[in-house]
Amino acid sequence: MNIFLLGATGNTGGEILKRLIPEKYTIKILVRNPAKLNLTELKQFNQVELIQGDVFEPGKLMKHFKGNDLVISALGTGKDNSYTEIYSQGGKNILSAMRINGIRKLITITSGLIDMSDPSTDNFFMNRIIRPNYNKVYYDQTRWETILDNTTDIDWVCVRPTNLLNKPFTGKYRINLNHCPKGGWKIGRADLADFIIKQIDSNEFVHQKPVIAY
Ligand SMILES: NC(=O)c1ccc[n+]([C@@H]2O[C@H](COP(=O)([O-])OP(=O)(O)OC[C@H]3O[C@@H](n4cnc5c(N)ncnc54)[C@H](OP(=O)(O)O)[C@@H]3O)[C@@H](O)[C@H]2O)c1
């Protein structure tokens, strides 16, 4: 299977790439800054092709999506809460390039906290500290989810992580549709990557928004 990954220089994208390589997938990664990767190590794996680019370059996506079977987007803004369209406009660019190239499946990431109807995140810490700190990011993730809600021709899975941690893989986590699993509010990126890898061959969460937490 040929997989196109966006966000491979990021924390979660890096974990996903680490998991894709031993699975022997053919992988194309689009990164803005290749210097952030260990290129010497990557060159050992001749199944990885690197493309320098940006999700805001639709022509590049259209060209390089060719021949792929599935797209994984681990795009994010780090700690930056400036106005962004990487999810909404970036997502539209991804969907258009997928359609042109006949790619059917997309795995994408937003956040468990964008769902204001979730009683388990309706508390002082989330509402007064975390949500205001990331309100512009969450706004664009919400726009992206609205686009996905109206997308039926692509088999998308929208993974909503809780608070992300850089901790070792455990394989022990809970999944709940839309809302956080009771009492769960954090997840390691290696476990998030594990769940994402599992979605490659599974249709269980197509057109769904699973929240992942310990
Ligand atoms: N942090 C949390 O606690 C938390 C909680 C819930 C959900 N999330 C979501 O989980 C996802 C992964 O988060 P993370 O912290 O692991 O990711 P991250 O380290 O912030 O990585 C983001 C990746 O996106 C890339 N990127 C950003 N803008 C781009 C553009 N215009 N074109 C191409 N690539 C671009 C970055 O490239 P560069 O290396 O070039 O910057 C980087 O590779 C994000 O969507 C985040 O919002 C995070």
PDB file of C-alpha atoms and ligand atoms in Angstrom:
ATOM      1  CA  MET A   1       0.000   0.000   0.000  1.00  0.00           C
ATOM      2  CA  ASN A   2       1.193   3.529  -0.810  1.00  0.00           C
ATOM      3  CA  ILE A   3       0.682   6.082   1.940  1.00  0.00           C
ATOM      4  CA  PHE A   4       1.057   9.870   1.805  1.00  0.00           C
ATOM      5  CA  LEU A   5       1.868  11.464   5.183  1.00  0.00           C
ATOM      6  CA  LEU A   6       1.696  15.173   6.036  1.00  0.00           C
ATOM      7  CA  GLY A   7       3.263  16.494   9.252  1.00  0.00           C
ATOM      8  CA  ALA A   8       6.157  14.007   9.460  1.00  0.00           C
ATOM      9  CA  THR A   9       8.432  16.599  11.104  1.00  0.00           C
ATOM     10  CA  GLY A  10       5.921  16.986  13.933  1.00  0.00           C
ATOM     11  CA  ASN A  11       5.726  15.045  17.174  1.00  0.00           C
ATOM     12  CA  THR A  12       2.797  12.818  16.222  1.00  0.00           C
ATOM     13  CA  GLY A  13       3.755  12.662  12.523  1.00  0.00           C
ATOM     14  CA  GLY A  14       7.223  11.462  13.536  1.00  0.00           C
ATOM     15  CA  GLU A  15       5.681   8.668  15.624  1.00  0.00           C
ATOM     16  CA  ILE A  16       3.431   7.699  12.710  1.00  0.00           C
ATOM     17  CA  LEU A  17       6.386   7.597  10.305  1.00  0.00           C
ATOM     18  CA  LYS A  18       8.320   5.395  12.769  1.00  0.00           C
ATOM     19  CA  ARG A  19       5.440   2.936  12.750  1.00  0.00           C
ATOM     20  CA  LEU A  20       4.846   3.009   8.977  1.00  0.00           C
ATOM     21  CA  ILE A  21       8.443   2.151   8.039  1.00  0.00           C
ATOM     22  CA  PRO A  22       8.648  -1.361   9.550  1.00  0.00           C
ATOM     23  CA  GLU A  23       5.201  -2.152   8.128  1.00  0.00           C
ATOM     24  CA  LYS A  24       6.886  -1.952   4.701  1.00  0.00           C
ATOM     25  CA  TYR A  25       4.462   0.569   3.289  1.00  0.00           C
ATOM     26  CA  THR A  26       5.643   2.768   0.450  1.00  0.00           C
ATOM     27  CA  ILE A  27       5.549   6.224   2.022  1.00  0.00           C
ATOM     28  CA  LYS A  28       5.648   9.740   0.627  1.00  0.00           C
ATOM     29  CA  ILE A  29       6.085  12.549   3.115  1.00  0.00           C
ATOM     30  CA  LEU A  30       5.534  16.243   2.467  1.00  0.00           C
ATOM     31  CA  VAL A  31       7.490  18.492   4.813  1.00  0.00           C
ATOM     32  CA  ARG A  32       8.212  22.225   4.861  1.00  0.00           C
ATOM     33  CA  ASN A  33      11.674  21.836   6.295  1.00  0.00           C
ATOM     34  CA  PRO A  34      13.546  18.585   5.505  1.00  0.00           C
ATOM     35  CA  ALA A  35      16.419  19.680   7.794  1.00  0.00           C
ATOM     36  CA  LYS A  36      14.169  18.807  10.737  1.00  0.00           C
ATOM     37  CA  LEU A  37      14.416  15.121   9.770  1.00  0.00           C
ATOM     38  CA  ASN A  38      17.301  12.711  10.212  1.00  0.00           C
ATOM     39  CA  LEU A  39      17.910  12.431   6.471  1.00  0.00           C
ATOM     40  CA  THR A  40      20.818   9.997   6.770  1.00  0.00           C
ATOM     41  CA  GLU A  41      18.618   7.598   8.719  1.00  0.00           C
ATOM     42  CA  LEU A  42      15.679   8.096   6.349  1.00  0.00           C
ATOM     43  CA  LYS A  43      17.803   7.320   3.277  1.00  0.00           C
ATOM     44  CA  GLN A  44      18.363   3.799   4.659  1.00  0.00           C
ATOM     45  CA  PHE A  45      14.679   3.189   4.132  1.00  0.00           C
ATOM     46  CA  ASN A  46      14.291   3.366   0.413  1.00  0.00           C
ATOM     47  CA  GLN A  47      10.526   3.047   0.707  1.00  0.00           C
ATOM     48  CA  VAL A  48      10.319   6.692   1.929  1.00  0.00           C
ATOM     49  CA  GLU A  49      10.171   9.529  -0.601  1.00  0.00           C
ATOM     50  CA  LEU A  50      10.506  13.067   0.692  1.00  0.00           C
ATOM     51  CA  ILE A  51       8.813  16.040  -0.951  1.00  0.00           C
ATOM     52  CA  GLN A  52       9.523  19.545   0.229  1.00  0.00           C
ATOM     53  CA  GLY A  53       6.309  21.525   0.317  1.00  0.00           C
ATOM     54  CA  ASP A  54       3.451  23.083   2.177  1.00  0.00           C
ATOM     55  CA  VAL A  55      -0.194  22.085   2.524  1.00  0.00           C
ATOM     56  CA  PHE A  56      -0.979  25.516   1.035  1.00  0.00           C
ATOM     57  CA  GLU A  57       0.574  24.431  -2.279  1.00  0.00           C
ATOM     58  CA  PRO A  58      -2.368  22.616  -3.871  1.00  0.00           C
ATOM     59  CA  GLY A  59      -0.521  21.963  -7.146  1.00  0.00           C
ATOM     60  CA  LYS A  60       2.183  20.081  -5.278  1.00  0.00           C
ATOM     61  CA  LEU A  61      -0.375  17.953  -3.465  1.00  0.00           C
ATOM     62  CA  MET A  62      -2.171  17.148  -6.713  1.00  0.00           C
ATOM     63  CA  LYS A  63       1.071  16.122  -8.378  1.00  0.00           C
ATOM     64  CA  HIS A  64       2.523  14.047  -5.545  1.00  0.00           C
ATOM     65  CA  PHE A  65      -0.670  12.341  -4.327  1.00  0.00           C
ATOM     66  CA  LYS A  66      -0.607  10.397  -7.604  1.00  0.00           C
ATOM     67  CA  GLY A  67      -0.286   6.650  -7.068  1.00  0.00           C
ATOM     68  CA  ASN A  68      -1.162   6.751  -3.353  1.00  0.00           C
ATOM     69  CA  ASP A  69      -3.909   4.717  -1.699  1.00  0.00           C
ATOM     70  CA  LEU A  70      -4.367   6.606   1.547  1.00  0.00           C
ATOM     71  CA  VAL A  71      -3.516   9.980   3.098  1.00  0.00           C
ATOM     72  CA  ILE A  72      -2.648  10.605   6.744  1.00  0.00           C
ATOM     73  CA  SER A  73      -2.568  14.191   7.963  1.00  0.00           C
ATOM     74  CA  ALA A  74      -0.771  14.902  11.238  1.00  0.00           C
ATOM     75  CA  LEU A  75      -0.686  18.645  10.602  1.00  0.00           C
ATOM     76  CA  GLY A  76      -0.627  20.977  13.561  1.00  0.00           C
ATOM     77  CA  THR A  77       0.555  24.360  14.759  1.00  0.00           C
ATOM     78  CA  GLY A  78       2.599  23.301  17.787  1.00  0.00           C
ATOM     79  CA  LYS A  79       2.034  25.780  20.613  1.00  0.00           C
ATOM     80  CA  ASP A  80       1.120  28.582  18.203  1.00  0.00           C
ATOM     81  CA  ASN A  81      -2.440  29.841  18.615  1.00  0.00           C
ATOM     82  CA  SER A  82      -2.368  32.422  15.811  1.00  0.00           C
ATOM     83  CA  TYR A  83      -5.138  32.496  13.230  1.00  0.00           C
ATOM     84  CA  THR A  84      -4.688  29.458  11.005  1.00  0.00           C
ATOM     85  CA  GLU A  85      -6.311  27.730   8.066  1.00  0.00           C
ATOM     86  CA  ILE A  86      -4.074  24.655   7.993  1.00  0.00           C
ATOM     87  CA  TYR A  87      -7.012  22.428   8.901  1.00  0.00           C
ATOM     88  CA  SER A  88      -9.788  24.066   6.853  1.00  0.00           C
ATOM     89  CA  GLN A  89      -8.040  25.381   3.731  1.00  0.00           C
ATOM     90  CA  GLY A  90      -5.245  22.807   4.090  1.00  0.00           C
ATOM     91  CA  GLY A  91      -7.927  20.131   4.426  1.00  0.00           C
ATOM     92  CA  LYS A  92      -9.772  21.369   1.330  1.00  0.00           C
ATOM     93  CA  ASN A  93      -6.502  21.209  -0.600  1.00  0.00           C
ATOM     94  CA  ILE A  94      -5.978  17.641   0.614  1.00  0.00           C
ATOM     95  CA  LEU A  95      -9.522  16.591  -0.340  1.00  0.00           C
ATOM     96  CA  SER A  96      -9.234  18.139  -3.830  1.00  0.00           C
ATOM     97  CA  ALA A  97      -5.896  16.427  -4.478  1.00  0.00           C
ATOM     98  CA  MET A  98      -7.327  13.123  -3.249  1.00  0.00           C
ATOM     99  CA  ARG A  99     -10.340  13.401  -5.551  1.00  0.00           C
ATOM    100  CA  ILE A 100      -8.212  14.217  -8.582  1.00  0.00           C
ATOM    101  CA  ASN A 101      -6.015  11.212  -7.859  1.00  0.00           C
ATOM    102  CA  GLY A 102      -8.874   8.852  -6.955  1.00  0.00           C
ATOM    103  CA  ILE A 103      -7.687   8.354  -3.344  1.00  0.00           C
ATOM    104  CA  ARG A 104     -10.538   7.259  -1.145  1.00  0.00           C
ATOM    105  CA  LYS A 105      -9.265   7.161   2.447  1.00  0.00           C
ATOM    106  CA  LEU A 106      -8.068   9.953   4.765  1.00  0.00           C
ATOM    107  CA  ILE A 107      -7.028   9.808   8.415  1.00  0.00           C
ATOM    108  CA  THR A 108      -6.880  13.239  10.030  1.00  0.00           C
ATOM    109  CA  ILE A 109      -6.493  14.713  13.513  1.00  0.00           C
ATOM    110  CA  THR A 110      -8.377  17.467  15.362  1.00  0.00           C
ATOM    111  CA  SER A 111      -8.878  17.593  19.129  1.00  0.00           C
ATOM    112  CA  GLY A 112     -11.169  16.150  21.782  1.00  0.00           C
ATOM    113  CA  LEU A 113     -11.616  19.615  23.265  1.00  0.00           C
ATOM    114  CA  ILE A 114     -13.393  21.160  20.296  1.00  0.00           C
ATOM    115  CA  ASP A 115     -16.648  19.426  21.180  1.00  0.00           C
ATOM    116  CA  MET A 116     -18.369  21.851  23.517  1.00  0.00           C
ATOM    117  CA  SER A 117     -21.168  19.362  24.181  1.00  0.00           C
ATOM    118  CA  ASP A 118     -18.817  16.932  25.940  1.00  0.00           C
ATOM    119  CA  PRO A 119     -19.712  16.983  29.675  1.00  0.00           C
ATOM    120  CA  SER A 120     -16.362  15.455  30.625  1.00  0.00           C
ATOM    121  CA  THR A 121     -14.443  18.514  29.383  1.00  0.00           C
ATOM    122  CA  ASP A 122     -16.917  21.060  30.725  1.00  0.00           C
ATOM    123  CA  ASN A 123     -14.830  22.149  33.701  1.00  0.00           C
ATOM    124  CA  PHE A 124     -12.873  25.181  34.926  1.00  0.00           C
ATOM    125  CA  PHE A 125      -9.454  23.969  33.725  1.00  0.00           C
ATOM    126  CA  MET A 126     -10.587  23.146  30.191  1.00  0.00           C
ATOM    127  CA  ASN A 127     -12.922  26.129  29.774  1.00  0.00           C
ATOM    128  CA  ARG A 128     -10.765  28.838  31.386  1.00  0.00           C
ATOM    129  CA  ILE A 129      -7.190  27.653  30.732  1.00  0.00           C
ATOM    130  CA  ILE A 130      -6.870  25.258  27.795  1.00  0.00           C
ATOM    131  CA  ARG A 131      -9.697  26.343  25.477  1.00  0.00           C
ATOM    132  CA  PRO A 132      -8.812  30.085  25.535  1.00  0.00           C
ATOM    133  CA  ASN A 133      -5.131  29.222  24.921  1.00  0.00           C
ATOM    134  CA  TYR A 134      -5.960  27.297  21.754  1.00  0.00           C
ATOM    135  CA  ASN A 135      -9.191  28.984  20.651  1.00  0.00           C
ATOM    136  CA  LYS A 136      -7.955  29.924  17.162  1.00  0.00           C
ATOM    137  CA  VAL A 137      -6.623  26.422  16.522  1.00  0.00           C
ATOM    138  CA  TYR A 138      -9.876  24.878  17.765  1.00  0.00           C
ATOM    139  CA  TYR A 139     -11.852  27.290  15.592  1.00  0.00           C
ATOM    140  CA  ASP A 140     -10.085  26.057  12.474  1.00  0.00           C
ATOM    141  CA  GLN A 141     -10.333  22.415  13.560  1.00  0.00           C
ATOM    142  CA  THR A 142     -14.082  22.952  13.964  1.00  0.00           C
ATOM    143  CA  ARG A 143     -14.291  24.383  10.438  1.00  0.00           C
ATOM    144  CA  TRP A 144     -12.403  21.331   9.182  1.00  0.00           C
ATOM    145  CA  GLU A 145     -14.763  18.940  10.963  1.00  0.00           C
ATOM    146  CA  THR A 146     -17.732  20.755   9.387  1.00  0.00           C
ATOM    147  CA  ILE A 147     -16.144  20.209   5.967  1.00  0.00           C
ATOM    148  CA  LEU A 148     -15.672  16.532   6.828  1.00  0.00           C
ATOM    149  CA  ASP A 149     -19.271  16.219   8.041  1.00  0.00           C
ATOM    150  CA  ASN A 150     -20.322  17.258   4.542  1.00  0.00           C
ATOM    151  CA  THR A 151     -17.889  14.892   2.818  1.00  0.00           C
ATOM    152  CA  THR A 152     -19.321  11.541   1.837  1.00  0.00           C
ATOM    153  CA  ASP A 153     -17.166  10.603  -1.154  1.00  0.00           C
ATOM    154  CA  ILE A 154     -14.023  10.169   0.975  1.00  0.00           C
ATOM    155  CA  ASP A 155     -13.686   7.549   3.720  1.00  0.00           C
ATOM    156  CA  TRP A 156     -12.364   9.881   6.396  1.00  0.00           C
ATOM    157  CA  VAL A 157     -11.531   9.082  10.000  1.00  0.00           C
ATOM    158  CA  CYS A 158     -11.135  12.137  12.225  1.00  0.00           C
ATOM    159  CA  VAL A 159      -9.181  11.250  15.362  1.00  0.00           C
ATOM    160  CA  ARG A 160      -9.731  13.584  18.296  1.00  0.00           C
ATOM    161  CA  PRO A 161      -6.882  13.211  20.779  1.00  0.00           C
ATOM    162  CA  THR A 162      -7.001  14.490  24.329  1.00  0.00           C
ATOM    163  CA  ASN A 163      -3.962  16.275  25.831  1.00  0.00           C
ATOM    164  CA  LEU A 164      -0.882  14.935  23.978  1.00  0.00           C
ATOM    165  CA  LEU A 165       2.153  13.668  25.857  1.00  0.00           C
ATOM    166  CA  ASN A 166       5.535  12.449  24.656  1.00  0.00           C
ATOM    167  CA  LYS A 167       5.546   9.157  26.489  1.00  0.00           C
ATOM    168  CA  PRO A 168       6.448   5.622  25.462  1.00  0.00           C
ATOM    169  CA  PHE A 169       4.015   3.328  23.693  1.00  0.00           C
ATOM    170  CA  THR A 170       1.663   1.407  25.976  1.00  0.00           C
ATOM    171  CA  GLY A 171      -0.988   0.064  23.586  1.00  0.00           C
ATOM    172  CA  LYS A 172      -3.465   0.494  26.440  1.00  0.00           C
ATOM    173  CA  TYR A 173      -5.900   3.277  25.736  1.00  0.00           C
ATOM    174  CA  ARG A 174      -9.609   3.873  25.434  1.00  0.00           C
ATOM    175  CA  ILE A 175     -11.646   5.024  22.458  1.00  0.00           C
ATOM    176  CA  ASN A 176     -15.018   6.711  22.620  1.00  0.00           C
ATOM    177  CA  LEU A 177     -17.038   8.256  19.818  1.00  0.00           C
ATOM    178  CA  ASN A 178     -17.130  12.086  19.845  1.00  0.00           C
ATOM    179  CA  HIS A 179     -16.729  12.575  23.591  1.00  0.00           C
ATOM    180  CA  CYS A 180     -13.751  11.749  25.820  1.00  0.00           C
ATOM    181  CA  PRO A 181     -13.786   8.373  27.545  1.00  0.00           C
ATOM    182  CA  LYS A 182     -14.940   8.949  31.130  1.00  0.00           C
ATOM    183  CA  GLY A 183     -12.130  10.540  33.170  1.00  0.00           C
ATOM    184  CA  GLY A 184      -9.680  10.323  30.256  1.00  0.00           C
ATOM    185  CA  TRP A 185      -7.976  13.542  29.282  1.00  0.00           C
ATOM    186  CA  LYS A 186      -4.496  12.615  28.058  1.00  0.00           C
ATOM    187  CA  ILE A 187      -2.788  10.315  25.579  1.00  0.00           C
ATOM    188  CA  GLY A 188       0.791   9.654  24.474  1.00  0.00           C
ATOM    189  CA  ARG A 189       1.701  10.428  20.880  1.00  0.00           C
ATOM    190  CA  ALA A 190       3.079   6.896  20.381  1.00  0.00           C
ATOM    191  CA  ASP A 191      -0.313   5.486  21.382  1.00  0.00           C
ATOM    192  CA  LEU A 192      -2.098   8.003  19.163  1.00  0.00           C
ATOM    193  CA  ALA A 193       0.141   6.827  16.307  1.00  0.00           C
ATOM    194  CA  ASP A 194      -0.761   3.222  17.152  1.00  0.00           C
ATOM    195  CA  PHE A 195      -4.469   3.972  16.846  1.00  0.00           C
ATOM    196  CA  ILE A 196      -3.916   5.826  13.566  1.00  0.00           C
ATOM    197  CA  ILE A 197      -1.916   2.917  12.103  1.00  0.00           C
ATOM    198  CA  LYS A 198      -4.762   0.575  13.077  1.00  0.00           C
ATOM    199  CA  GLN A 199      -7.203   2.688  11.042  1.00  0.00           C
ATOM    200  CA  ILE A 200      -5.298   2.020   7.803  1.00  0.00           C
ATOM    201  CA  ASP A 201      -6.882  -1.417   7.358  1.00  0.00           C
ATOM    202  CA  SER A 202     -10.025  -0.849   9.387  1.00  0.00           C
ATOM    203  CA  ASN A 203     -13.333   0.703   8.390  1.00  0.00           C
ATOM    204  CA  GLU A 204     -14.667   0.724  11.944  1.00  0.00           C
ATOM    205  CA  PHE A 205     -14.373   4.495  12.395  1.00  0.00           C
ATOM    206  CA  VAL A 206     -14.995   5.719   8.849  1.00  0.00           C
ATOM    207  CA  HIS A 207     -17.030   8.966   8.972  1.00  0.00           C
ATOM    208  CA  GLN A 208     -16.589   9.003  12.753  1.00  0.00           C
ATOM    209  CA  LYS A 209     -14.722  11.113  15.303  1.00  0.00           C
ATOM    210  CA  PRO A 210     -13.177   8.777  17.847  1.00  0.00           C
ATOM    211  CA  VAL A 211     -11.649  10.376  20.934  1.00  0.00           C
ATOM    212  CA  ILE A 212      -8.567   8.615  22.313  1.00  0.00           C
ATOM    213  CA  ALA A 213      -7.434   8.769  25.947  1.00  0.00           C
ATOM    214  CA  TYR A 214      -5.982   6.635  28.729  1.00  0.00           C
TER     215      TYR A 214
HETATM  216  N1  LIG B   1      -0.769  19.245  21.879  1.00  0.00           N
HETATM  217  C1  LIG B   1      -1.860  18.688  22.365  1.00  0.00           C
HETATM  218  O1  LIG B   1      -1.991  18.462  23.568  1.00  0.00           O
HETATM  219  C2  LIG B   1      -2.977  18.328  21.418  1.00  0.00           C
HETATM  220  C3  LIG B   1      -4.198  17.904  21.948  1.00  0.00           C
HETATM  221  C4  LIG B   1      -5.205  17.506  21.064  1.00  0.00           C
HETATM  222  C5  LIG B   1      -5.007  17.560  19.703  1.00  0.00           C
HETATM  223  N2  LIG B   1      -3.826  18.003  19.204  1.00  0.00           N
HETATM  224  C6  LIG B   1      -3.647  18.003  17.742  1.00  0.00           C
HETATM  225  O2  LIG B   1      -2.876  16.863  17.375  1.00  0.00           O
HETATM  226  C7  LIG B   1      -2.192  17.141  16.142  1.00  0.00           C
HETATM  227  C8  LIG B   1      -0.729  16.713  16.277  1.00  0.00           C
HETATM  228  O3  LIG B   1      -0.126  17.529  17.271  1.00  0.00           O
HETATM  229  P1  LIG B   1       1.457  17.506  17.502  1.00  0.00           P
HETATM  230  O4  LIG B   1       1.708  18.447  18.642  1.00  0.00           O
HETATM  231  O5  LIG B   1       1.947  16.127  17.615  1.00  0.00           O
HETATM  232  O6  LIG B   1       1.958  18.121  16.120  1.00  0.00           O
HETATM  233  P2  LIG B   1       3.155  19.162  15.893  1.00  0.00           P
HETATM  234  O7  LIG B   1       4.372  18.676  16.622  1.00  0.00           O
HETATM  235  O8  LIG B   1       2.676  20.548  16.154  1.00  0.00           O
HETATM  236  O9  LIG B   1       3.433  18.955  14.323  1.00  0.00           O
HETATM  237  C9  LIG B   1       2.724  19.646  13.354  1.00  0.00           C
HETATM  238  C10 LIG B   1       3.235  19.273  11.988  1.00  0.00           C
HETATM  239  O10 LIG B   1       2.477  20.001  10.996  1.00  0.00           O
HETATM  240  C11 LIG B   1       3.393  20.576  10.093  1.00  0.00           C
HETATM  241  N3  LIG B   1       2.838  21.765   9.438  1.00  0.00           N
HETATM  242  C12 LIG B   1       2.340  22.883  10.026  1.00  0.00           C
HETATM  243  N4  LIG B   1       1.926  23.746   9.091  1.00  0.00           N
HETATM  244  C13 LIG B   1       2.163  23.157   7.890  1.00  0.00           C
HETATM  245  C14 LIG B   1       1.950  23.551   6.560  1.00  0.00           C
HETATM  246  N5  LIG B   1       1.417  24.754   6.259  1.00  0.00           N
HETATM  247  N6  LIG B   1       2.293  22.714   5.551  1.00  0.00           N
HETATM  248  C15 LIG B   1       2.859  21.503   5.840  1.00  0.00           C
HETATM  249  N7  LIG B   1       3.109  21.065   7.087  1.00  0.00           N
HETATM  250  C16 LIG B   1       2.764  21.895   8.101  1.00  0.00           C
HETATM  251  C17 LIG B   1       4.593  20.932  10.948  1.00  0.00           C
HETATM  252  O11 LIG B   1       5.704  21.190  10.125  1.00  0.00           O
HETATM  253  P3  LIG B   1       6.977  22.042  10.648  1.00  0.00           P
HETATM  254  O12 LIG B   1       7.844  21.030  11.341  1.00  0.00           O
HETATM  255  O13 LIG B   1       7.559  22.576   9.391  1.00  0.00           O
HETATM  256  O14 LIG B   1       6.454  23.106  11.576  1.00  0.00           O
HETATM  257  C18 LIG B   1       4.707  19.640  11.755  1.00  0.00           C
HETATM  258  O15 LIG B   1       5.300  18.624  10.985  1.00  0.00           O
HETATM  259  C19 LIG B   1      -2.376  18.635  15.880  1.00  0.00           C
HETATM  260  O16 LIG B   1      -3.385  18.809  14.904  1.00  0.00           O
HETATM  261  C20 LIG B   1      -2.841  19.179  17.224  1.00  0.00           C
HETATM  262  O17 LIG B   1      -3.669  20.323  17.126  1.00  0.00           O
HETATM  263  C21 LIG B   1      -2.810  18.383  20.026  1.00  0.00           C
END
